Short mmCIF file of C-alpha atoms in Angstrom, two decimals:
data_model
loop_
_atom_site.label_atom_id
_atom_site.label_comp_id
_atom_site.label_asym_id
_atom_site.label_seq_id
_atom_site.Cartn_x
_atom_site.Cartn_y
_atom_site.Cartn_z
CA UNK O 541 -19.23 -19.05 -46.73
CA UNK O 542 -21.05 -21.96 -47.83
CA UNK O 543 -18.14 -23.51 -49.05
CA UNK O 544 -15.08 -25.63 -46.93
CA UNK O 545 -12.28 -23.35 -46.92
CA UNK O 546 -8.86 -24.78 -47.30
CA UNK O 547 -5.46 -23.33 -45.28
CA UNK O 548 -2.26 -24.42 -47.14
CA UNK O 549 1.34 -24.39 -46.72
CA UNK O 550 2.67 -23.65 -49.90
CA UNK O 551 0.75 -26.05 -52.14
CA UNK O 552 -0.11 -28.92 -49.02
CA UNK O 553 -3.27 -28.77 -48.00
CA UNK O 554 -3.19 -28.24 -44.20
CA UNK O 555 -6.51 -27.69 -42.54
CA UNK O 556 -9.94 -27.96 -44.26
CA UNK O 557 -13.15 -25.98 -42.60
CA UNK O 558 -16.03 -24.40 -43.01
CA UNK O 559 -17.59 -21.58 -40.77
CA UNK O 560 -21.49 -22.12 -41.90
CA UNK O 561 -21.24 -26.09 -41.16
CA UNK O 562 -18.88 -25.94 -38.21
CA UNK O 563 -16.17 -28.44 -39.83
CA UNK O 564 -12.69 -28.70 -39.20
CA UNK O 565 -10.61 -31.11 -40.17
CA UNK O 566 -6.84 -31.59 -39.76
CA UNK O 567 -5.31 -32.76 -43.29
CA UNK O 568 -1.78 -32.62 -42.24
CA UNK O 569 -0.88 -32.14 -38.83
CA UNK O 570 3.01 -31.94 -39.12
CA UNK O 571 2.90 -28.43 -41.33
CA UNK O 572 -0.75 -27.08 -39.38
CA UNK O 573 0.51 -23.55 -38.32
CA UNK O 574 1.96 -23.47 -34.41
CA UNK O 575 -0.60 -21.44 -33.69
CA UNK O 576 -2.82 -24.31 -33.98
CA UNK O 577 -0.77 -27.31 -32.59
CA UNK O 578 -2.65 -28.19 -30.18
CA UNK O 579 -5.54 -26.29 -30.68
CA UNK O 580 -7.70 -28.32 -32.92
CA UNK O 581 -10.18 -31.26 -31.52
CA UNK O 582 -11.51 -34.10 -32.84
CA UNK O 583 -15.27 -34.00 -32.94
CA UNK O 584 -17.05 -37.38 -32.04
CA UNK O 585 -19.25 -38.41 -34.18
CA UNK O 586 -23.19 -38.77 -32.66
CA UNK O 587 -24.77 -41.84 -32.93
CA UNK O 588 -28.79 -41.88 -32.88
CA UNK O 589 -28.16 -43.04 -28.87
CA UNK O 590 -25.72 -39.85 -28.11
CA UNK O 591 -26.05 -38.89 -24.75
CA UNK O 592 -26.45 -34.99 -23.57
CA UNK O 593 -22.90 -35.32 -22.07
CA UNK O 594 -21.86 -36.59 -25.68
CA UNK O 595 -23.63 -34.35 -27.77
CA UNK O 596 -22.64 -31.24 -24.82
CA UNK O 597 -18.87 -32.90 -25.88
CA UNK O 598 -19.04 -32.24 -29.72
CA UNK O 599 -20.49 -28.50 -29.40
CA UNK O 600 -17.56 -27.55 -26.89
CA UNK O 601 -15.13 -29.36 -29.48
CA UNK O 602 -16.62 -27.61 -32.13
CA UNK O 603 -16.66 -24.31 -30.01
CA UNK O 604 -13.40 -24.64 -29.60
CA UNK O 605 -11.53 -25.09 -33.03
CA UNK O 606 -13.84 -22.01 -34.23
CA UNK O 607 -12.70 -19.99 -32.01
CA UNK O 608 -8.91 -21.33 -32.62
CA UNK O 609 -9.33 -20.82 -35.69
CA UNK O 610 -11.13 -17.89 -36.36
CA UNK O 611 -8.31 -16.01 -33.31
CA UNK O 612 -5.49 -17.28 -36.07
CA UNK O 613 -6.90 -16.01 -39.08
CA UNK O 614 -7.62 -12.83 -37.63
CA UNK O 615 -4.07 -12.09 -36.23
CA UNK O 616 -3.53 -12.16 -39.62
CA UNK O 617 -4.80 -8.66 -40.80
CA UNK O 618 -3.54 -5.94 -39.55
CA UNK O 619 -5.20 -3.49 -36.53
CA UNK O 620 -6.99 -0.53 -36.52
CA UNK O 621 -4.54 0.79 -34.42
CA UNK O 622 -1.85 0.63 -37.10
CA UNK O 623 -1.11 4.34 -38.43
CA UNK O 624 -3.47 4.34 -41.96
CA UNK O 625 -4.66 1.60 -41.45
CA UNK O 626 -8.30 2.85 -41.44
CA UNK O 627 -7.00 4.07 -44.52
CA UNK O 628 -6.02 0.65 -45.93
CA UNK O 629 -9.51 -0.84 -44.82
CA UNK O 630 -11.43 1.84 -47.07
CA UNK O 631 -9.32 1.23 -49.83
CA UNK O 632 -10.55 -2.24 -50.53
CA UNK O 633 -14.20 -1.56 -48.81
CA UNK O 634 -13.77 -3.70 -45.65
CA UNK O 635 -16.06 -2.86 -42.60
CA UNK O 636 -13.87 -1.28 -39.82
CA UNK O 637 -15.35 -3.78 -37.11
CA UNK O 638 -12.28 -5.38 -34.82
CA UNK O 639 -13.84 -8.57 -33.75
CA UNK O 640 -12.29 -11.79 -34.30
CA UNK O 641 -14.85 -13.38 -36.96
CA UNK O 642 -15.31 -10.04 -39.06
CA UNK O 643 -11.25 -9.94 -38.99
CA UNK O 644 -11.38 -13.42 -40.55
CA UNK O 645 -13.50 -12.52 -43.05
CA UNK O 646 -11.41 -10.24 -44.34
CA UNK O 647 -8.38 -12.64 -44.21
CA UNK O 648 -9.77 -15.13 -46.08
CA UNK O 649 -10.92 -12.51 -48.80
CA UNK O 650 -7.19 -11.45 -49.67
CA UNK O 651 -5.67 -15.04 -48.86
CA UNK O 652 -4.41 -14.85 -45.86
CA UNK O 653 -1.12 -14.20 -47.25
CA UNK O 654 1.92 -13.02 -45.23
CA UNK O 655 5.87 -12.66 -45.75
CA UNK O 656 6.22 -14.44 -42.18
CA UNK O 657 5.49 -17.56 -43.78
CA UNK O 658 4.32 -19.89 -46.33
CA UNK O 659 0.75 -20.03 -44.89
CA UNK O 660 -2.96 -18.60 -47.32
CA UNK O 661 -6.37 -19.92 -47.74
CA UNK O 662 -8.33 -21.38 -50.83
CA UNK O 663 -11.34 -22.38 -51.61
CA UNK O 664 -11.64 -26.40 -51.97
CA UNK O 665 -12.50 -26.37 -56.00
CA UNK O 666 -9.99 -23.23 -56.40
CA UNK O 667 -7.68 -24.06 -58.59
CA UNK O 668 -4.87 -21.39 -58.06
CA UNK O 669 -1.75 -22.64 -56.49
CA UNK O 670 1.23 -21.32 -54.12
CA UNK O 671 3.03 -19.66 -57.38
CA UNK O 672 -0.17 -17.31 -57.51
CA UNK O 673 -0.08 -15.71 -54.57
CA UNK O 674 3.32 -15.67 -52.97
CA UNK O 675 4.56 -12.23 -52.40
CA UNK O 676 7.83 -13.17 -52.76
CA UNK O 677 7.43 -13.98 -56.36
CA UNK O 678 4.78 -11.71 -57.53
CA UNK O 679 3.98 -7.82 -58.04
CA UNK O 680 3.24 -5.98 -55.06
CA UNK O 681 0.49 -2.84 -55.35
CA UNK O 682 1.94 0.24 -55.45
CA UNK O 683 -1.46 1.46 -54.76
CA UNK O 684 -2.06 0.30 -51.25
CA UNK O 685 2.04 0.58 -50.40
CA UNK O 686 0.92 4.63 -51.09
CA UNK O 687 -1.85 4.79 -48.64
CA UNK O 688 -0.04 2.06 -46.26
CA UNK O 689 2.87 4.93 -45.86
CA UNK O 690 1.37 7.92 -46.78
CA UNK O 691 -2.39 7.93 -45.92
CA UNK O 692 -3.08 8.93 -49.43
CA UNK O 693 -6.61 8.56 -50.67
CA UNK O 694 -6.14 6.46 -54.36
CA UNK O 695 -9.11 4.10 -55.28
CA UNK O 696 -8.45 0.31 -55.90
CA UNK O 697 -9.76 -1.57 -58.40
CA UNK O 698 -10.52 -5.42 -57.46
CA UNK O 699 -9.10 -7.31 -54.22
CA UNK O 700 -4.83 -7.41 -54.28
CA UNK O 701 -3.05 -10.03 -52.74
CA UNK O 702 -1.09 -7.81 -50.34
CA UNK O 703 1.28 -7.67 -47.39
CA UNK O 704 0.07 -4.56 -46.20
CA UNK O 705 -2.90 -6.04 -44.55
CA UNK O 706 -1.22 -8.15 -42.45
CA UNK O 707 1.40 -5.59 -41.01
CA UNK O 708 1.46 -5.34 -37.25
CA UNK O 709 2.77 -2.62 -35.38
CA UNK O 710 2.20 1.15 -34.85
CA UNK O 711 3.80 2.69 -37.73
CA UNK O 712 3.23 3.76 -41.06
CA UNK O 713 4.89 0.78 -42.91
CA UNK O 714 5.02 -0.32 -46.26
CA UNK O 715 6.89 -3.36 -48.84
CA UNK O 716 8.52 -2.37 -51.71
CA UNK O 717 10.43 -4.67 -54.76
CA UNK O 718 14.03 -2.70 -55.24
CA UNK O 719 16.14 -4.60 -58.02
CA UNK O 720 14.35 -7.36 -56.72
CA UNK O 721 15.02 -7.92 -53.26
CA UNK O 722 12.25 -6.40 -50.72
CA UNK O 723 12.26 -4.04 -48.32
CA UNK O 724 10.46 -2.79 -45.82
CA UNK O 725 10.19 0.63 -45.52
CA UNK O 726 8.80 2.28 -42.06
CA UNK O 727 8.24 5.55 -41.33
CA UNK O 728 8.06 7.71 -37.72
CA UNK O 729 5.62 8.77 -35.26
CA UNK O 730 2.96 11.39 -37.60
CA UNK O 731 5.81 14.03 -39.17
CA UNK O 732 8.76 12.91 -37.12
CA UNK O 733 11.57 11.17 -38.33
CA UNK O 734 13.01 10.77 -35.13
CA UNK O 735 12.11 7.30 -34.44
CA UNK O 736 13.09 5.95 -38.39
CA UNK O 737 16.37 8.04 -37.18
CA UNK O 738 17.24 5.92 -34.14
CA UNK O 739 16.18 2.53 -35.57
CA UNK O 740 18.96 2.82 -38.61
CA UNK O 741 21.53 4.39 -35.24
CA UNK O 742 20.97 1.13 -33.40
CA UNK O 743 21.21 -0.69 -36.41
CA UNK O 744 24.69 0.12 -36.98
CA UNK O 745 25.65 -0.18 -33.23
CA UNK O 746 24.58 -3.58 -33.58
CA UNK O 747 27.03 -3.78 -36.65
CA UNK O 748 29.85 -2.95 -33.67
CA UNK O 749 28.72 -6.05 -31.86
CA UNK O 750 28.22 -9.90 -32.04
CA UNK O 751 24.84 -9.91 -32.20
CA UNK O 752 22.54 -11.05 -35.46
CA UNK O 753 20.38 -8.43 -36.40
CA UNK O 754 18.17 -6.99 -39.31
CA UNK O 755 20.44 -3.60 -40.78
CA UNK O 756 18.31 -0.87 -41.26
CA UNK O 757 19.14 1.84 -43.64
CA UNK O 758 18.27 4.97 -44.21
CA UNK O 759 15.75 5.83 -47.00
CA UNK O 760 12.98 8.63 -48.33
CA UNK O 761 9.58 8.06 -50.06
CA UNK O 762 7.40 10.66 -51.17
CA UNK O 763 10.27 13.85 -49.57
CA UNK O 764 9.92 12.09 -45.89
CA UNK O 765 13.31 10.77 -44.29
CA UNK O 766 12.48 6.34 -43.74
CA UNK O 767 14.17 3.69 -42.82
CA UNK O 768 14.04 0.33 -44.96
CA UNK O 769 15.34 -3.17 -44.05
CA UNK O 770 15.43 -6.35 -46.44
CA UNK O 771 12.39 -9.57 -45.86
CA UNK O 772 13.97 -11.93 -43.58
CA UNK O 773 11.98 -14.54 -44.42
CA UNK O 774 11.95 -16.58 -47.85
CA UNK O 775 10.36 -19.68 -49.33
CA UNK O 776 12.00 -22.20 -46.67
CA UNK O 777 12.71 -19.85 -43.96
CA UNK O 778 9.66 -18.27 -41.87
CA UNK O 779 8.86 -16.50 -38.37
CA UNK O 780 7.38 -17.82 -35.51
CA UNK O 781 7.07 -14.68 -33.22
CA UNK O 782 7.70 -14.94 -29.52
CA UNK O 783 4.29 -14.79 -28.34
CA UNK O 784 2.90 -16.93 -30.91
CA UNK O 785 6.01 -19.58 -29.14
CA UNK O 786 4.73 -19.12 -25.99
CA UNK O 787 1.48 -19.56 -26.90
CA UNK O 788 2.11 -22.93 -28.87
CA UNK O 789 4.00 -23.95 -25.60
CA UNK O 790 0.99 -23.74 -23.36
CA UNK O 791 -1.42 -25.28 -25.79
CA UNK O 792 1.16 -28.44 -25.81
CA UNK O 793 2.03 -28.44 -22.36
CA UNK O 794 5.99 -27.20 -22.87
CA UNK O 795 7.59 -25.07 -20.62
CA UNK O 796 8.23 -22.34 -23.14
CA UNK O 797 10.76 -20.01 -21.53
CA UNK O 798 13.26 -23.87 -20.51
CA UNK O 799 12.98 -24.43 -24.58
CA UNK O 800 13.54 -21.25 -26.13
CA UNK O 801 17.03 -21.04 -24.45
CA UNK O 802 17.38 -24.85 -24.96
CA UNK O 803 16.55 -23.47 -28.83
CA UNK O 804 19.09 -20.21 -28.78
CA UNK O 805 20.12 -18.92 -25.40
CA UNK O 806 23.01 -17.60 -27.17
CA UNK O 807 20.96 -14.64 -28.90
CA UNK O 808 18.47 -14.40 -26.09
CA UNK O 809 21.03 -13.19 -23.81
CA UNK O 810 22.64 -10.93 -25.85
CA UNK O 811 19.19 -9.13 -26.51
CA UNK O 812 18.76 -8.87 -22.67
CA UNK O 813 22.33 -7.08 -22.95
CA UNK O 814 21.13 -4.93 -26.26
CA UNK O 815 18.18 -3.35 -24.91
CA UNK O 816 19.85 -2.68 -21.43
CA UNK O 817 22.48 -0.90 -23.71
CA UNK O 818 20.00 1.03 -25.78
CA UNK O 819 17.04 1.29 -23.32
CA UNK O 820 14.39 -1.02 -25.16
CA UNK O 821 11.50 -0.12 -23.78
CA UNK O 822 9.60 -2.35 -26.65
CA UNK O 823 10.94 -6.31 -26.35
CA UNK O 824 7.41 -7.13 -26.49
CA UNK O 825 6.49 -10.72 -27.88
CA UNK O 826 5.74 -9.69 -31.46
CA UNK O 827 9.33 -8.10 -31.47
CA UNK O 828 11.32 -10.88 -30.91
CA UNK O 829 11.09 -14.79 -32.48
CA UNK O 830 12.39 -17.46 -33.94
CA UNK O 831 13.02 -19.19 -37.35
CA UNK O 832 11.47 -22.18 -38.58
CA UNK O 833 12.06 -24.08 -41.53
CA UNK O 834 8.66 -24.43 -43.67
CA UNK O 835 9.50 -27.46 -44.92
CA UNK O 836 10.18 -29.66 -41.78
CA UNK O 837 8.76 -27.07 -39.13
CA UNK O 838 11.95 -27.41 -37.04
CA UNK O 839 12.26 -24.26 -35.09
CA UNK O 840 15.76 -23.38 -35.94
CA UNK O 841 16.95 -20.36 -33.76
CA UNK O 842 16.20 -16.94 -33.21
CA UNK O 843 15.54 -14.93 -35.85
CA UNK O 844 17.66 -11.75 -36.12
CA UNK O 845 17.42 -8.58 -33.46
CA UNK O 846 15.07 -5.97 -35.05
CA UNK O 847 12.62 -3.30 -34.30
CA UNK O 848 14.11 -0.73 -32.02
CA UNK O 849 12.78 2.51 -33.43
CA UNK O 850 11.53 2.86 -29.58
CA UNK O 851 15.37 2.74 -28.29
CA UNK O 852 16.62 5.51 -26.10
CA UNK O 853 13.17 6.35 -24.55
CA UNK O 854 13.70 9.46 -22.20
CA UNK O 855 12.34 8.01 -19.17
CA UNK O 856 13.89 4.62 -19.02
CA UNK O 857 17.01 6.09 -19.97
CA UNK O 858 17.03 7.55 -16.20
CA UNK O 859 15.99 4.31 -14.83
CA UNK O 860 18.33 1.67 -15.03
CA UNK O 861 16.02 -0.80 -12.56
CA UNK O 862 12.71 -0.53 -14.26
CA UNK O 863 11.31 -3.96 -14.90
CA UNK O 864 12.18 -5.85 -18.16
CA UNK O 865 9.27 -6.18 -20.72
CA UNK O 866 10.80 -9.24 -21.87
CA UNK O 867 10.37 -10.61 -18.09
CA UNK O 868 9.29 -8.30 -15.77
CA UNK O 869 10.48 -10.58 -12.85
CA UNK O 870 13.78 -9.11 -13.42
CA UNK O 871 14.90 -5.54 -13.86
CA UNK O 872 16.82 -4.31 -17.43
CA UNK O 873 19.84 -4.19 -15.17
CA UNK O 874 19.63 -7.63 -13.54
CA UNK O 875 18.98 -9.06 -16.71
CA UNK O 876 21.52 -7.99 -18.59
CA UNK O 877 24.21 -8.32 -15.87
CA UNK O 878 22.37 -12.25 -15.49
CA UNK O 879 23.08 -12.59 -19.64
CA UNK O 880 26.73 -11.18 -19.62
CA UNK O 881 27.53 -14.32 -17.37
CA UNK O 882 26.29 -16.68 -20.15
CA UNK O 883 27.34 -15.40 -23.26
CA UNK O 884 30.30 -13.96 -25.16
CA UNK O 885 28.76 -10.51 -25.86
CA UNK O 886 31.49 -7.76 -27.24
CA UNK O 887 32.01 -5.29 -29.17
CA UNK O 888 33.98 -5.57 -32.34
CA UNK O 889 34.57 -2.00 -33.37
CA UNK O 890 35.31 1.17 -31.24
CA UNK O 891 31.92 2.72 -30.61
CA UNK O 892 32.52 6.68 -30.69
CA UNK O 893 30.07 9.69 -30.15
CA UNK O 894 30.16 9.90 -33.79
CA UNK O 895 27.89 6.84 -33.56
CA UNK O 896 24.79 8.44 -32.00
CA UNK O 897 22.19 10.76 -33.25
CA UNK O 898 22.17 13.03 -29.85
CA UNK O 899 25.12 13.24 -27.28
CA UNK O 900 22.41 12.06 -24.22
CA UNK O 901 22.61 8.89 -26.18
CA UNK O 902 26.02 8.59 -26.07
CA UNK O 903 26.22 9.40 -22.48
CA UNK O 904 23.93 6.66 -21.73
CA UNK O 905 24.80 4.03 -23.66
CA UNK O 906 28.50 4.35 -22.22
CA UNK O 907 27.37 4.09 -18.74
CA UNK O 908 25.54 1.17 -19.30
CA UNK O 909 28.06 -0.62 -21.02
CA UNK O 910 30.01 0.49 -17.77
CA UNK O 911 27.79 -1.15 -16.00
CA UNK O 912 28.51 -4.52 -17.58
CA UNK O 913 32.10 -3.91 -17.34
CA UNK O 914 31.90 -3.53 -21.15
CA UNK O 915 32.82 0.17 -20.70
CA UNK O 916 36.12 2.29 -21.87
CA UNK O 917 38.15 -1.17 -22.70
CA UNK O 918 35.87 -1.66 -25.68
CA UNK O 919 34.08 1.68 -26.12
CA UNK O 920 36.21 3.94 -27.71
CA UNK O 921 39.42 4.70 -25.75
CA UNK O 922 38.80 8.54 -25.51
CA UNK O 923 39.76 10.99 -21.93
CA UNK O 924 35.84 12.11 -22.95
CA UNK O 925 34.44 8.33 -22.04
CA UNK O 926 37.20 8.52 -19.52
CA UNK O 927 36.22 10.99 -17.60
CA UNK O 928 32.40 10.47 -17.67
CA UNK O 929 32.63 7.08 -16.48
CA UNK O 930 34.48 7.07 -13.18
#
């Protein structure tokens, strides 16, 4: 990597560096990503009478913005731990080594493109622009979307520009261009659609209630049952997930948790209340975030509710006080019943037992909602609900 490497926004230049020569250098701080506000030093300059303390300055400066950004570029490409995803890495011939550098190597080598956001990486004398490599705009492999979902073992000619190595989660996930609006299709757990099942139940729960969320509909690929839900994001509109917030925060010396309700306490509390309801055992700071607009940076508000393919878990289900992922200082209970005191969470449609995929789901989801004195006023008004609730 002899070369400086440029990180853009669109078609700004943002950040120029190179690896090799240990160069970084800020070229517009406004639009650098926010999970490098903050994070980037300026390296003195050494004059032929530098002192140790000087020159012991520079290498911990220097130290520092590799490792910043070496960490960002790698959260970039998606883990081993990802169902296929050793899959995905032997399709285009990348070594299966997790550690932050090799990670980046590999990022840089596709682009560093993402459907988050408006963020990729160039060469300095590249001349390819923004209109080259935005997903958005351009075809997506159906290739790698094969082995992304399906494990299947196709060979790939040359290096795509893809989303699929940059997915995070668990599951067996995969973009496709329908009429030509995307969608994300996700499957479940090995040869279970069980978890793809619950995700599009919640999903229209959630259309019962006041909450913003991504809809999730059902789907098949290849004779397997899927769920699929439309890109959030588009060419002014991009994610800043929670953890990548918090982390910003801390590198700027913000008090993350008093700003994002300052930002949106609104939808905040009425995901406390949402994954009491449907025992979320996965609020985890990748599942939750915010909007920002990619032209100004402003973070907006929260993006949408989405992700609860891990809803209804067995053993929370029984446990009404375990701790709250989100913030384990507080229980699921306390933090709900905290959240109905702030916001105006209802429902807006009778919820029935037609509604769920298994009557334990039912049952538990209507004593919760009892629990918030949500209960048989705006759950459906049936002597079933009736009598299971006093």
């Amino acid at each position: 990597m002899a070369k400086n490497t440029l990180l853009m926004c669109a078609n700004i230049p943002v950040l120029e560096f190179n690896f090799d020569e240990g160069e970084y250098k800020v070229l517009d701080d406004e639009k650098l990503p926010y999970q490098l506000k903050g994070r980037i030093a300026d390296i003195p300059e050494l004059s032929a009478n530098a002192t140790k303390y000087d020159v012991t300055q520079a290498a911990i400066a220097m130290n520092k913005n590799a490792n910043s950004v070496t960490r960002y570029l790698a959260s970039r490409v998606l883990p081993l731990t990802r169902e296929n995803a050793k899959k995905i890495y032997s399709l285009f011939g990348f070594e299966q080594a997790q550690d932050d550098y090799s990670k980046a190597l590999i990022s840089i080598t596709c682009r560093s493109v993402s459907l988050q956001d408006n963020y990729w990486v160039r060469n300095a004398d590249d001349p390819v622009s923004w209109a080259d490599v935005d997903l958005r705009q351009n075809s997506l492999s159906e290739t790698v979307a094969q082995v992304s979902l399906h494990g299947t073992s196709l060979t790939l000619h040359g290096i795509e520009h893809t989303p699929e190595l940059n997915g995070q989660g668990a599951y067996a996930k995969a973009w496709k261009r329908e009429n030509g609006t995307l969608f994300l299709y996700k499957l479940g757990a090995r040869e279970s659609d069980l978890e793809s099942k619950i995700e599009v139940m919640v999903s229209r729960l959630l259309d019962k209630c006041n909450v913003p969320h991504v809809r999730y509909y059902d789907a098949e690929t290849n004779g397997r049952y899927a769920c699929k839900c439309e890109c959030m994001t588009d060419g002014r509109l991009s994610i800043l997930s929670g953890m990548d917030f918090y982390s910003y925060c801390a590198a700027v010396g913000i008090d993350g948790k008093r700003l994002a309700l300052q930002i949106d306490a609104d939808t905040i509390y009425k995901m406390w209340i949402v994954d009491y309801l449907i025992s979320n055992r996965d609020r985890h700071g990748m599942n939750w975030g915010f909007f920002y607009d990619s032209n100004s940076m402003e973070i907006l508000r929260c993006h949408p509710l989405f992700d609860h393919n891990n809803a209804f878990d067995d053993e929370l289900m029984k446990d009404k006080d375990a701790p709250y992922l989100f913030d384990p200082s507080m229980t699921m209970k306390e933090a709900a019943l905290f959240a109905m005191k702030r916001t105006n969470f209802h429902f807006t449609q009778d919820v029935t037992e037609a509604d769920f995929i298994s009557p334990k789901y039912y049952e538990s989801f209507a004593s919760r909602a009892n629990d918030l004195s949500l209960g048989i006023r705006n759950i459906a008004r049936t002597t079933t609900i009736g009598r299971r609730s006093r």
